[in-house]
Short mmCIF file of C-alpha atoms and ligand atoms in Angstrom, two decimals:
data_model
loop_
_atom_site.label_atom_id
_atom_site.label_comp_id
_atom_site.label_asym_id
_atom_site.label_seq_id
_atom_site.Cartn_x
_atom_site.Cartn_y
_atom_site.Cartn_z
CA UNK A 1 19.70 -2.53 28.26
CA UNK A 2 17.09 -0.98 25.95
CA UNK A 3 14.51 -3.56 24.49
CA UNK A 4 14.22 -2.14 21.11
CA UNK A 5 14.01 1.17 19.52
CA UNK A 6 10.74 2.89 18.19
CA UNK A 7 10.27 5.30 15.77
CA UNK A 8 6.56 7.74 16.06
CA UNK A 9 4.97 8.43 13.09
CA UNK A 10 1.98 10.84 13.53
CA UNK A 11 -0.35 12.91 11.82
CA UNK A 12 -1.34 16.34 12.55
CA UNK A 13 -4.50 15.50 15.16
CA UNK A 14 -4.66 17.37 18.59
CA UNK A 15 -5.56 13.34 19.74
CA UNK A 16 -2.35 12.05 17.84
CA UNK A 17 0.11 14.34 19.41
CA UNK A 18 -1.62 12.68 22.77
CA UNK A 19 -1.34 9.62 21.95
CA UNK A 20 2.12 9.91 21.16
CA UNK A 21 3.08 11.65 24.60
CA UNK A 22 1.15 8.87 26.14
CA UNK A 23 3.04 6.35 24.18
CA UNK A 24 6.69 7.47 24.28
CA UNK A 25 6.33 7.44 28.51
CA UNK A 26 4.86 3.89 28.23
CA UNK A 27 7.21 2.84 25.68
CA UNK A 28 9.99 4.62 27.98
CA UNK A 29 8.45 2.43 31.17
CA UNK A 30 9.09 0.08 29.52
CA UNK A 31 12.74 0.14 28.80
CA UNK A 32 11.94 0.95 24.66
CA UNK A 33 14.41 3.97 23.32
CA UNK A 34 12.94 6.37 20.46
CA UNK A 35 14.74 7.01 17.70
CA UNK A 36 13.15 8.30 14.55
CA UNK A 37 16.63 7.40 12.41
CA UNK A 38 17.57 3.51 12.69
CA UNK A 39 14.26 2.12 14.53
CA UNK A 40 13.57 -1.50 14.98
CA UNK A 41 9.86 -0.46 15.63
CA UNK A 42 7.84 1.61 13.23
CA UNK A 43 4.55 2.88 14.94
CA UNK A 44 2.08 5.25 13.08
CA UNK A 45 -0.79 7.08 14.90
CA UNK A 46 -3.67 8.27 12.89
CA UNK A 47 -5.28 6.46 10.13
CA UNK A 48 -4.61 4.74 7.44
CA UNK A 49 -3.20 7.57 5.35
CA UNK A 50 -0.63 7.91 8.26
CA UNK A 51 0.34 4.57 7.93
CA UNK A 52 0.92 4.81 4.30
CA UNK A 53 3.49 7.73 5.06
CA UNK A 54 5.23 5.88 8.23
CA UNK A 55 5.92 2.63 5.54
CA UNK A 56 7.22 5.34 3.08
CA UNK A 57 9.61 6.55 5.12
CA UNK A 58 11.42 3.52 6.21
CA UNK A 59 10.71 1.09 3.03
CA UNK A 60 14.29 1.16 2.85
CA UNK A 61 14.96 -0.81 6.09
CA UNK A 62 12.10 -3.31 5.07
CA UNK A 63 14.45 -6.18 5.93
CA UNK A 64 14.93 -5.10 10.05
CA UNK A 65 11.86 -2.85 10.85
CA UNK A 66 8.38 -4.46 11.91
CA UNK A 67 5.70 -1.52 11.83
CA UNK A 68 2.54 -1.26 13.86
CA UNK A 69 -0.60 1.39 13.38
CA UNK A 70 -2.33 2.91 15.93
CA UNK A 71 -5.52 4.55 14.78
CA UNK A 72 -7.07 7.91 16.49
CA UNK A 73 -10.84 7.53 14.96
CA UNK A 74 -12.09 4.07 14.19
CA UNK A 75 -9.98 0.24 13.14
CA UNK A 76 -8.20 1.00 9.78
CA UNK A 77 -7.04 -1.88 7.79
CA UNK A 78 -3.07 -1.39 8.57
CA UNK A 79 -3.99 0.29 12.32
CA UNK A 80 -4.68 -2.56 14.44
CA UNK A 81 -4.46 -0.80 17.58
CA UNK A 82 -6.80 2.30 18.68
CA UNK A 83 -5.47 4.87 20.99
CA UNK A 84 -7.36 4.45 24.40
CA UNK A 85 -4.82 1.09 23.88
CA UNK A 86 -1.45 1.85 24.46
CA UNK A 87 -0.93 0.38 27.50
CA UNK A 88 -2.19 -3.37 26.06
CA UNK A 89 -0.05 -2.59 23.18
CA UNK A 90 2.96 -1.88 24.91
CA UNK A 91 2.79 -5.23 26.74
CA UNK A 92 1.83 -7.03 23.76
CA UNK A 93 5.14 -5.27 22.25
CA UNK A 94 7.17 -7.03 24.92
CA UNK A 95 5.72 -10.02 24.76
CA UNK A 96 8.46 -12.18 22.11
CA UNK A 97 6.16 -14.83 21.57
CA UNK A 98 3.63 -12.64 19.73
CA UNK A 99 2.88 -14.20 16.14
CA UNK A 100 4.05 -11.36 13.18
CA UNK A 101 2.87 -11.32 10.37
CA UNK A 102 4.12 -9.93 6.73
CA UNK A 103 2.28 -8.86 3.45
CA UNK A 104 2.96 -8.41 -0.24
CA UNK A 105 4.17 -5.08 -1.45
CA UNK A 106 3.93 -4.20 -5.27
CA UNK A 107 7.18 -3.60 -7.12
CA UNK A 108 7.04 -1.05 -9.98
CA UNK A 109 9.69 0.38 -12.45
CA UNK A 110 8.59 3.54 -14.46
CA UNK A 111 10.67 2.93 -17.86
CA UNK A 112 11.72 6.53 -19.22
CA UNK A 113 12.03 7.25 -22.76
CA UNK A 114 15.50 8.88 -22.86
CA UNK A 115 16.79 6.74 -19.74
CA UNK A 116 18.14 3.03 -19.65
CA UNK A 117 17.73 1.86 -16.28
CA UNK A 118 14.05 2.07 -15.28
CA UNK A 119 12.99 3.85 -11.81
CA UNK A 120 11.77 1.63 -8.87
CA UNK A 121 9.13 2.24 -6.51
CA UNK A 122 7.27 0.27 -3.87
CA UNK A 123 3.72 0.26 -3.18
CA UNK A 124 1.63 -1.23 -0.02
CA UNK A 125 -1.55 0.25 -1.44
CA UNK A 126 -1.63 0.49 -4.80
CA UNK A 127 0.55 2.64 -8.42
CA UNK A 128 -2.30 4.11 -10.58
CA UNK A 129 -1.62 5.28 -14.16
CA UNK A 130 -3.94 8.44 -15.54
CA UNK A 131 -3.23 10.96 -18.36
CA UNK A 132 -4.56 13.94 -17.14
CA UNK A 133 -6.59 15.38 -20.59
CA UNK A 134 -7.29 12.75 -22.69
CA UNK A 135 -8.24 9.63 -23.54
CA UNK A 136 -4.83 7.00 -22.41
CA UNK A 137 -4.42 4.53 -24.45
CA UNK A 138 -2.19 1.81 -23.35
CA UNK A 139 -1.03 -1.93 -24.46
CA UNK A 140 -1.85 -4.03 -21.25
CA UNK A 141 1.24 -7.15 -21.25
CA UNK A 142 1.17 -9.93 -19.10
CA UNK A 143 4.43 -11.95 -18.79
CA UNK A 144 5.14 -9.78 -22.22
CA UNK A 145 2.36 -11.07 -24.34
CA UNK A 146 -0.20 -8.81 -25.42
CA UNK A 147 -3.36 -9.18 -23.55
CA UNK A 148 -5.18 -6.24 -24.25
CA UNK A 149 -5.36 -2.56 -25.34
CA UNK A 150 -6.72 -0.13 -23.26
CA UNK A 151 -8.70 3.32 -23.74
CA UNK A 152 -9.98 5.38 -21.26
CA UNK A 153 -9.21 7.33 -17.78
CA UNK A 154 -6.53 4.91 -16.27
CA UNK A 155 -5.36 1.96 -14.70
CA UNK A 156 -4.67 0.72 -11.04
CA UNK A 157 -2.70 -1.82 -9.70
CA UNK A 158 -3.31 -3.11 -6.27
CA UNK A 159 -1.87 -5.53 -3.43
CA UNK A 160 -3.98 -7.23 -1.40
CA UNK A 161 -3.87 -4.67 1.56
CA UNK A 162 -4.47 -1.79 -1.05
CA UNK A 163 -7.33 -4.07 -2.47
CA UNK A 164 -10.00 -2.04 0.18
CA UNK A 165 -8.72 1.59 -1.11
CA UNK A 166 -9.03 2.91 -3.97
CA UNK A 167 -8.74 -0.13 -5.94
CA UNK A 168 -12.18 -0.82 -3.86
CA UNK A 169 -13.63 2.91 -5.34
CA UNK A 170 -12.84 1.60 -9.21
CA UNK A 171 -14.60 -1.58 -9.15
CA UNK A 172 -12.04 -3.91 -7.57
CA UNK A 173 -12.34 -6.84 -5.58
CA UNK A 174 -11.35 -7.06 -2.28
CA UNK A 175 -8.63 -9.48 -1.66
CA UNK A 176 -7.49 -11.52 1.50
CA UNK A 177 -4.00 -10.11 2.43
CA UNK A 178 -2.68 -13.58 2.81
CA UNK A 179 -3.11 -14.23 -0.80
CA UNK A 180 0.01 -13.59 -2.40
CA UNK A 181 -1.19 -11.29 -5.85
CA UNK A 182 -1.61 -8.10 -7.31
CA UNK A 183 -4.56 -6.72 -9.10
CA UNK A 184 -5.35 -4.31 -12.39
CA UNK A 185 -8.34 -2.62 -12.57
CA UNK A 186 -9.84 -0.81 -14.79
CA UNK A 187 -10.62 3.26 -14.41
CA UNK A 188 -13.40 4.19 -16.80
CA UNK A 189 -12.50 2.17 -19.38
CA UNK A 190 -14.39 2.44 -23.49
CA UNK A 191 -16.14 -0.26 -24.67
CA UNK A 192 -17.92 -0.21 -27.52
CA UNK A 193 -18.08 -1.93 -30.73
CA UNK A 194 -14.57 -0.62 -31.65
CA UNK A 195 -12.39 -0.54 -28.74
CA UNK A 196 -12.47 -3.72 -26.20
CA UNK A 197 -11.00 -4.74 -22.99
CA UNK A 198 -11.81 -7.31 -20.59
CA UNK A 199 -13.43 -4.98 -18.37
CA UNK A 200 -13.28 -6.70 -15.32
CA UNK A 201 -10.44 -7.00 -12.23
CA UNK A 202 -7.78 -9.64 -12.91
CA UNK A 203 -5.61 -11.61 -10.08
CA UNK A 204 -2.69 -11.78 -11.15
CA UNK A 205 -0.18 -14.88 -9.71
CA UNK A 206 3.61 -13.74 -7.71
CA UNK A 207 5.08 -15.57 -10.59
CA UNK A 208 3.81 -13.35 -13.09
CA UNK A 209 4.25 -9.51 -14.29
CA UNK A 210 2.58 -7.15 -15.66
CA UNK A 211 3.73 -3.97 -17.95
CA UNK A 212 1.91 -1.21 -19.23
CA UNK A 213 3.26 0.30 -22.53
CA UNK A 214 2.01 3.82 -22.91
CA UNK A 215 1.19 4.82 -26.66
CA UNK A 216 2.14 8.31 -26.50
CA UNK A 217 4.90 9.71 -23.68
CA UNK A 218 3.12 12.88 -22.32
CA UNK A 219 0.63 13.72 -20.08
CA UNK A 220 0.66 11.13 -17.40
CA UNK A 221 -0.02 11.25 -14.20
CA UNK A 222 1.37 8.28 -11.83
CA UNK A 223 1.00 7.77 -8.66
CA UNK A 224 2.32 5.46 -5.77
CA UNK A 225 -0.22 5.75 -2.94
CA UNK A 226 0.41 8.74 -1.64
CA UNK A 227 2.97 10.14 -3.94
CA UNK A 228 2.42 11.48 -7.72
CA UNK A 229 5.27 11.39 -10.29
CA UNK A 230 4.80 13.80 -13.10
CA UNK A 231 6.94 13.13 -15.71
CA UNK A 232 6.42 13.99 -19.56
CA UNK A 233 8.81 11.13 -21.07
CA UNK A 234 7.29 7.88 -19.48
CA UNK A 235 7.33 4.69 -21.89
CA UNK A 236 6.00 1.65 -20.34
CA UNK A 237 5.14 0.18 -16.22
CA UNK A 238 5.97 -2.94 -14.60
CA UNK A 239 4.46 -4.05 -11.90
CA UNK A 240 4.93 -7.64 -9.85
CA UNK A 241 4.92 -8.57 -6.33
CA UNK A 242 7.65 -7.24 -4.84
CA UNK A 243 10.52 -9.49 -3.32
CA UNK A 244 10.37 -7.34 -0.03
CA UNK A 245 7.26 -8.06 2.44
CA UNK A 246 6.08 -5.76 5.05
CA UNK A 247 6.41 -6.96 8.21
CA UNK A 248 4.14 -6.02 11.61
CA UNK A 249 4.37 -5.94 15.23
CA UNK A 250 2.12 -6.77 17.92
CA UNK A 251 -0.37 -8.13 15.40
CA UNK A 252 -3.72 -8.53 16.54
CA UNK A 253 -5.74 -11.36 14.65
CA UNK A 254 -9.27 -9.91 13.73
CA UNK A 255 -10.57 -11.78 11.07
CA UNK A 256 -9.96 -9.93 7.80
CA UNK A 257 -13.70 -10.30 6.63
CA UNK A 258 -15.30 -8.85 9.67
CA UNK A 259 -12.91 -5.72 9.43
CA UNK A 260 -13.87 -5.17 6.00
CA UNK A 261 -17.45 -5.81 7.24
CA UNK A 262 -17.32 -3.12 9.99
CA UNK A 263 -15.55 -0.41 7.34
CA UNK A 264 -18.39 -0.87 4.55
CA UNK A 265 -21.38 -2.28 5.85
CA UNK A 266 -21.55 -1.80 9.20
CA UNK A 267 -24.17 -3.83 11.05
CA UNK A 268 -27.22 -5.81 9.25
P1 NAP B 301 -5.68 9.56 2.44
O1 NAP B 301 -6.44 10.64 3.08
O2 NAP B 301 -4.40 9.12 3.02
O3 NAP B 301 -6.63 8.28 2.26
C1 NAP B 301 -7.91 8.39 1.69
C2 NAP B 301 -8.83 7.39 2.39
O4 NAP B 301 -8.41 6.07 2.08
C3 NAP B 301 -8.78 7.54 3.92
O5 NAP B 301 -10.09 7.42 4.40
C4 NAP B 301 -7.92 6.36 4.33
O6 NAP B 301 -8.22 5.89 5.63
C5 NAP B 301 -8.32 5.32 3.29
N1 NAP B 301 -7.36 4.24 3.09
C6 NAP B 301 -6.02 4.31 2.89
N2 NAP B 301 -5.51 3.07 2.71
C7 NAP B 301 -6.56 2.21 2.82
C8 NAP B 301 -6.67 0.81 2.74
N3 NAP B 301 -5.61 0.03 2.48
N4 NAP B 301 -7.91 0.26 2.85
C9 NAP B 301 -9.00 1.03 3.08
N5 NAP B 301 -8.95 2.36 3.20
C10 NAP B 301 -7.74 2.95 3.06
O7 NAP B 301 -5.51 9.99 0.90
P2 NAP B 301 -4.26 10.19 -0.06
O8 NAP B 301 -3.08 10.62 0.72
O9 NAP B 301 -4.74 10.99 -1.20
O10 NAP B 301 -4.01 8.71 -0.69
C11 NAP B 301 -3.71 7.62 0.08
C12 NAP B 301 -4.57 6.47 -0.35
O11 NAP B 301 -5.92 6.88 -0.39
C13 NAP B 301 -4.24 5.93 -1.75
O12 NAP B 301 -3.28 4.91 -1.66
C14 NAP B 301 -5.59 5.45 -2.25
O13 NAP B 301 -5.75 4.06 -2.11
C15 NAP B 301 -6.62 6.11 -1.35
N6 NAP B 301 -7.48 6.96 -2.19
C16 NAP B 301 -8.72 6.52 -2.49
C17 NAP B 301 -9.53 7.24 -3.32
C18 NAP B 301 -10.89 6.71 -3.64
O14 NAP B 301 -11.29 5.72 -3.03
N7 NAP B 301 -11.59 7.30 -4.59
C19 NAP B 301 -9.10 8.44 -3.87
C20 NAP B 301 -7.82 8.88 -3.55
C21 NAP B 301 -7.02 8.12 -2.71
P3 NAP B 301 -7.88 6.71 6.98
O15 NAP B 301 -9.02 7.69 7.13
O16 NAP B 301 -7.85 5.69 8.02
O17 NAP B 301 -6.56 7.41 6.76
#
């Protein structure tokens, strides 16, 4: 009787590929099966980044598989667990009455000029939209009314969990994962006496949407945390919270505000 099966997700690290030998005879102690195909369990080891490509891989399976991070360097936002750990965690993993916990994911469909049915992707961090040589220009919708238009480098659009990465580096806020929104932020936007945007963040509710309408179709570059789609013949982005959540294993309560304390200011 096996009492779940875990897929390893690992980055390229010398102290990953440890961790993970370390882990799979734990895991196999106690009575866990790997299998990197139709997992239950989901566990990354490495950072952040890692974690990113471990939800990427499995987003399909959203429904069944609860994921857990292990981190090899310091506590990441989605890597609860750090890798002198593993036997606590493999304990915790057995333990059924652990609380789980879920987050928002961002749902986005890239509209194509000559295609009907738009493309959908999800995103745990964040979808940005840049053109790569010039100035984008772009009508900002919300819930299909015009809110703004935009000039300048780009746009991001960030969950909650995302709101500490790059959204952070562009003049975001940070956002408490339990709140269930998305954010747009500005990248370099223009302001000047001709062209105007709000040029601040916005929240925006799980009951609203937003879409992007490109003015011209070429020269974009999008990207869905760690993936970039080039594609000449985009028209407009949607983005809204996603009906799928991500869930976790073995979550370990540290209180949100002291993590992003310890990743950005470190001791005062
Ligand atoms: P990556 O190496 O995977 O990540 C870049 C950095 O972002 C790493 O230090 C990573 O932490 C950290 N990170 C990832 N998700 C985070 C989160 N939710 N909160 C706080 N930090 C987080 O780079 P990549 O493959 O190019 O892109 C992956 C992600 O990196 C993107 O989704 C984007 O958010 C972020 N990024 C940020 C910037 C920026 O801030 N200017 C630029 C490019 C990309 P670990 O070291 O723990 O992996």
């Amino acid at each position: 009787m096996t009492e779940g099966k875990v897929a390893i997700i690992q980055n390229k690290q010398k102290s990953s590929f440890a961790a993970k030998k370390k882990l799979i005879s734990l895991l196999k102690e106690a009575h866990y099966t790997i299998d990197q195909n139709d997992p239950d369990i989901v566990i990354s080891i490495g950072g952040d980044g890692t974690f990113l490509s471990a939800f990427h891989e499995f987003e399909h399976k959203l429904d069944h598989i609860r994921f857990l991070g292990v981190h090899t360097g310091h506590l990441g936002f989605y890597t609860d667990w750090r890798d002198f750990e593993l036997e606590e965690l493999v304990s915790n993993l057995s333990n059924k009455e652990e609380p789980t916990i879920s987050y928002p994911l961002l749902d986005v469909q890239v509209k194509y000029k000559k295609q009907s049915e738009p493309k959908r992707f999800l995103a745990i961090n964040e979808a940005t939209i840049k053109r790569a040589t010039r100035t984008m220009v772009a009508d900002v919708y919300i819930k299909d009314e015009l809110f703004e238009r935009f000039r300048g480098d780009g746009l991001s659009v960030s969950t909650p969990t995302g709101s500490t990465a790059y959204n952070k580096s562009v003049g975001g806020a940070v956002l408490h994962p339990r709140i269930n929104a998305f954010q747009l932020a500005e990248i370099a936007s223009l302001n000047n006496r001709v062209f105007r945007t709000l040029g601040s963040p916005i929240i925006i509710s799980d009951s609203e949407w937003l879409t992007i309408r490109l003015e011209e179709s070429s020269d974009y570059v999008v990207t869905i945390d760690r993936s970039t789609i080039k594609h000449d013949e985009i028209e407009s982005i949607s983005f809204k919270i996603a009906n799928e959540r991500i869930h976790f294993a073995s979550y370990r309560h540290m209180h949100f505000w002291r993590r992003v304390k310890d990743a950005f200011i470190g001791e005062v």
